[in-house]
PDB file of C-alpha atoms in Angstrom:
ATOM      1  CA  MET C 422     103.960  97.435 116.306  1.00 66.00           C
ATOM      2  CA  HIS C 423     100.285  97.334 115.324  1.00 91.00           C
ATOM      3  CA  GLU C 424     101.222  96.141 111.838  1.00 96.00           C
ATOM      4  CA  MET C 425     101.445  92.563 113.192  1.00 96.00           C
ATOM      5  CA  GLY C 426      97.794  92.747 114.231  1.00 97.00           C
ATOM      6  CA  LEU C 427      96.748  94.378 110.965  1.00 98.00           C
ATOM      7  CA  MET C 428      98.564  91.727 108.951  1.00 98.00           C
ATOM      8  CA  ALA C 429      97.084  88.940 111.077  1.00 97.00           C
ATOM      9  CA  ASP C 430      93.585  90.308 110.412  1.00 97.00           C
ATOM     10  CA  ALA C 431      94.240  90.706 106.671  1.00 98.00           C
ATOM     11  CA  LEU C 432      95.656  87.187 106.356  1.00 98.00           C
ATOM     12  CA  GLU C 433      92.750  85.744 108.328  1.00 96.00           C
ATOM     13  CA  ALA C 434      90.273  87.481 105.992  1.00 98.00           C
ATOM     14  CA  VAL C 435      92.111  86.244 102.887  1.00 98.00           C
ATOM     15  CA  ALA C 436      92.339  82.682 104.211  1.00 96.00           C
ATOM     16  CA  ALA C 437      88.634  82.631 105.131  1.00 97.00           C
ATOM     17  CA  ASP C 438      87.596  83.928 101.711  1.00 98.00           C
ATOM     18  CA  ALA C 439      89.950  81.560  99.876  1.00 98.00           C
ATOM     19  CA  GLU C 440      88.561  78.618 101.852  1.00 96.00           C
ATOM     20  CA  LYS C 441      84.980  79.607 100.959  1.00 97.00           C
ATOM     21  CA  ARG C 442      86.014  79.618  97.299  1.00 97.00           C
ATOM     22  CA  GLY C 443      87.489  76.122  97.587  1.00 97.00           C
ATOM     23  CA  MET C 444      91.102  77.195  97.190  1.00 97.00           C
ATOM     24  CA  SER C 445      93.901  75.151  98.701  1.00 96.00           C
ATOM     25  CA  SER C 446      96.665  77.756  98.570  1.00 97.00           C
ATOM     26  CA  VAL C 447      97.193  81.540  98.465  1.00 98.00           C
ATOM     27  CA  GLU C 448     100.314  82.608  96.570  1.00 98.00           C
ATOM     28  CA  LYS C 449      99.965  86.390  96.143  1.00 99.00           C
ATOM     29  CA  ILE C 450      98.360  89.143  98.190  1.00 99.00           C
ATOM     30  CA  SER C 451      98.069  92.821  97.254  1.00 99.00           C
ATOM     31  CA  LEU C 452      97.251  95.503  99.813  1.00 99.00           C
ATOM     32  CA  ILE C 453      96.511  99.205  99.379  1.00 99.00           C
ATOM     33  CA  VAL C 454      98.184 101.283 102.082  1.00 98.00           C
ATOM     34  CA  GLY C 455      97.637 105.027 102.351  1.00 97.00           C
ATOM     35  CA  ASP C 456     100.519 107.351 103.113  1.00 96.00           C
ATOM     36  CA  LEU C 457      98.445 108.845 105.949  1.00 95.00           C
ATOM     37  CA  SER C 458      97.142 105.546 107.353  1.00 95.00           C
ATOM     38  CA  ASN C 459      99.781 105.351 110.115  1.00 94.00           C
ATOM     39  CA  VAL C 460     100.754 101.944 108.742  1.00 97.00           C
ATOM     40  CA  LEU C 461     104.419 101.358 107.925  1.00 96.00           C
ATOM     41  CA  PRO C 462     104.894  99.305 104.739  1.00 97.00           C
ATOM     42  CA  ASP C 463     108.235  97.881 105.921  1.00 97.00           C
ATOM     43  CA  ALA C 464     106.643  96.713 109.173  1.00 97.00           C
ATOM     44  CA  LEU C 465     103.818  95.108 107.167  1.00 98.00           C
ATOM     45  CA  ARG C 466     106.368  93.256 105.037  1.00 98.00           C
ATOM     46  CA  PHE C 467     108.155  92.086 108.185  1.00 97.00           C
ATOM     47  CA  ALA C 468     104.864  90.847 109.655  1.00 97.00           C
ATOM     48  CA  PHE C 469     103.910  89.092 106.410  1.00 98.00           C
ATOM     49  CA  ASP C 470     107.276  87.326 106.256  1.00 97.00           C
ATOM     50  CA  ALA C 471     106.966  86.258 109.889  1.00 96.00           C
ATOM     51  CA  PHE C 472     103.495  84.761 109.368  1.00 96.00           C
ATOM     52  CA  ARG C 473     104.550  83.149 106.092  1.00 95.00           C
ATOM     53  CA  ARG C 474     107.586  81.478 107.684  1.00 93.00           C
ATOM     54  CA  THR C 475     105.708  80.134 110.705  1.00 93.00           C
ATOM     55  CA  GLY C 476     103.023  78.408 108.665  1.00 88.00           C
ATOM     56  CA  GLU C 477     100.385  79.552 111.170  1.00 88.00           C
ATOM     57  CA  VAL C 478      98.075  81.008 108.521  1.00 91.00           C
ATOM     58  CA  PRO C 479      95.925  78.374 106.803  1.00 88.00           C
ATOM     59  CA  LEU C 480      96.317  78.246 103.017  1.00 94.00           C
ATOM     60  CA  LEU C 481      99.209  80.766 102.911  1.00 96.00           C
ATOM     61  CA  ASP C 482     101.859  79.256 100.658  1.00 96.00           C
ATOM     62  CA  PRO C 483     105.394  79.292 102.169  1.00 94.00           C
ATOM     63  CA  SER C 484     106.612  81.134  99.056  1.00 96.00           C
ATOM     64  CA  ALA C 485     103.681  83.585  98.924  1.00 98.00           C
ATOM     65  CA  SER C 486     104.418  87.169  97.923  1.00 98.00           C
ATOM     66  CA  LEU C 487     103.075  90.480  99.169  1.00 99.00           C
ATOM     67  CA  THR C 488     102.575  93.582  97.029  1.00 99.00           C
ATOM     68  CA  ILE C 489     101.910  96.905  98.719  1.00 99.00           C
ATOM     69  CA  ILE C 490     100.252  99.546  96.564  1.00 98.00           C
ATOM     70  CA  ARG C 491     100.850 103.041  97.896  1.00 97.00           C
ATOM     71  CA  GLU C 492      97.930 105.471  98.066  1.00 98.00           C
ATOM     72  CA  ARG C 493      99.135 109.064  98.179  1.00 97.00           C
ATOM     73  CA  GLY C 494      97.398 111.533 100.446  1.00 96.00           C
ATOM     74  CA  ARG C 495      95.022 114.009  98.832  1.00 97.00           C
ATOM     75  CA  ALA C 496      93.083 116.767 100.564  1.00 96.00           C
ATOM     76  CA  ARG C 497      90.832 119.706  99.707  1.00 97.00           C
ATOM     77  CA  CYS C 498      91.009 123.019 101.522  1.00 96.00           C
ATOM     78  CA  ALA C 499      87.732 123.816 103.289  1.00 94.00           C
ATOM     79  CA  VAL C 500      88.248 127.539 102.614  1.00 96.00           C
ATOM     80  CA  CYS C 501      89.598 127.964  99.060  1.00 97.00           C
ATOM     81  CA  HIS C 502      88.839 124.419  97.774  1.00 97.00           C
ATOM     82  CA  THR C 503      92.381 123.856  96.488  1.00 97.00           C
ATOM     83  CA  GLU C 504      93.291 120.165  96.233  1.00 97.00           C
ATOM     84  CA  TYR C 505      96.764 119.247  97.454  1.00 97.00           C
ATOM     85  CA  GLU C 506      98.899 116.322  98.642  1.00 96.00           C
ATOM     86  CA  PRO C 507      99.467 116.623 102.393  1.00 95.00           C
ATOM     87  CA  ASP C 508     102.460 114.868 103.910  1.00 86.00           C
ATOM     88  CA  GLU C 509     100.857 114.644 107.352  1.00 87.00           C
ATOM     89  CA  LEU C 510      97.330 114.409 108.749  1.00 83.00           C
ATOM     90  CA  ILE C 511      97.229 118.038 109.863  1.00 86.00           C
ATOM     91  CA  ALA C 512      98.669 119.998 106.957  1.00 90.00           C
ATOM     92  CA  THR C 513      98.157 123.544 105.778  1.00 94.00           C
ATOM     93  CA  CYS C 514      96.773 124.478 102.382  1.00 96.00           C
ATOM     94  CA  PRO C 515      99.623 125.479 100.058  1.00 96.00           C
ATOM     95  CA  LYS C 516      97.470 128.252  98.542  1.00 97.00           C
ATOM     96  CA  CYS C 517      95.814 130.006 101.501  1.00 97.00           C
ATOM     97  CA  GLY C 518      97.650 128.517 104.498  1.00 95.00           C
ATOM     98  CA  MET C 519      94.559 127.275 106.324  1.00 94.00           C
ATOM     99  CA  PRO C 520      94.913 124.024 108.297  1.00 91.00           C
ATOM    100  CA  PHE C 521      92.481 121.131 108.554  1.00 82.00           C
ATOM    101  CA  GLY C 522      91.669 120.405 104.931  1.00 91.00           C
ATOM    102  CA  VAL C 523      89.227 117.634 104.129  1.00 93.00           C
ATOM    103  CA  LEU C 524      91.143 114.422 103.557  1.00 93.00           C
ATOM    104  CA  LEU C 525      90.015 112.750 100.317  1.00 96.00           C
ATOM    105  CA  GLU C 526      92.534 109.902 100.035  1.00 96.00           C
ATOM    106  CA  GLY C 527      95.486 108.501 101.905  1.00 96.00           C
ATOM    107  CA  GLU C 528      94.071 106.735 104.965  1.00 95.00           C
ATOM    108  CA  THR C 529      93.240 103.466 103.216  1.00 97.00           C
ATOM    109  CA  PHE C 530      94.337 100.074 104.463  1.00 97.00           C
ATOM    110  CA  LYS C 531      92.593  97.312 102.538  1.00 98.00           C
ATOM    111  CA  ILE C 532      93.053  94.072 100.675  1.00 99.00           C
ATOM    112  CA  GLN C 533      93.170  94.844  96.953  1.00 99.00           C
ATOM    113  CA  SER C 534      93.330  91.246  95.726  1.00 99.00           C
ATOM    114  CA  TYR C 535      94.810  87.816  96.217  1.00 98.00           C
ATOM    115  CA  GLU C 536      95.687  84.919  93.951  1.00 98.00           C
ATOM    116  CA  GLY C 537      95.893  81.231  94.592  1.00 97.00           C
ATOM    117  CA  SER C 538      94.819  77.816  93.495  1.00 95.00           C
TER     118      SER C 538
END
């Protein structure tokens, strides 16, 4: 489950930034997760809860919350230039049937924001 490693990295980045800003606690974290990022939101929530409960992450409040913002996949056909929402990384264009469109959105995994005091 690579989500544990991803969450550990995200929490480490948030804690480091919060410390630089003189914060003593992080209460809310928002992540953007693309539908085509190969990251499972439920596994991320599980990892977040595990780290939150253990107290291993500096500055992470024991009652901190996680918000996951879903980024839908969006692609453009390289042949007919139709934009569409693929449900997998290798999807066919709904208009002309050609595979391997150019992925425009949907692979994101990033920290959107965090709040604390």
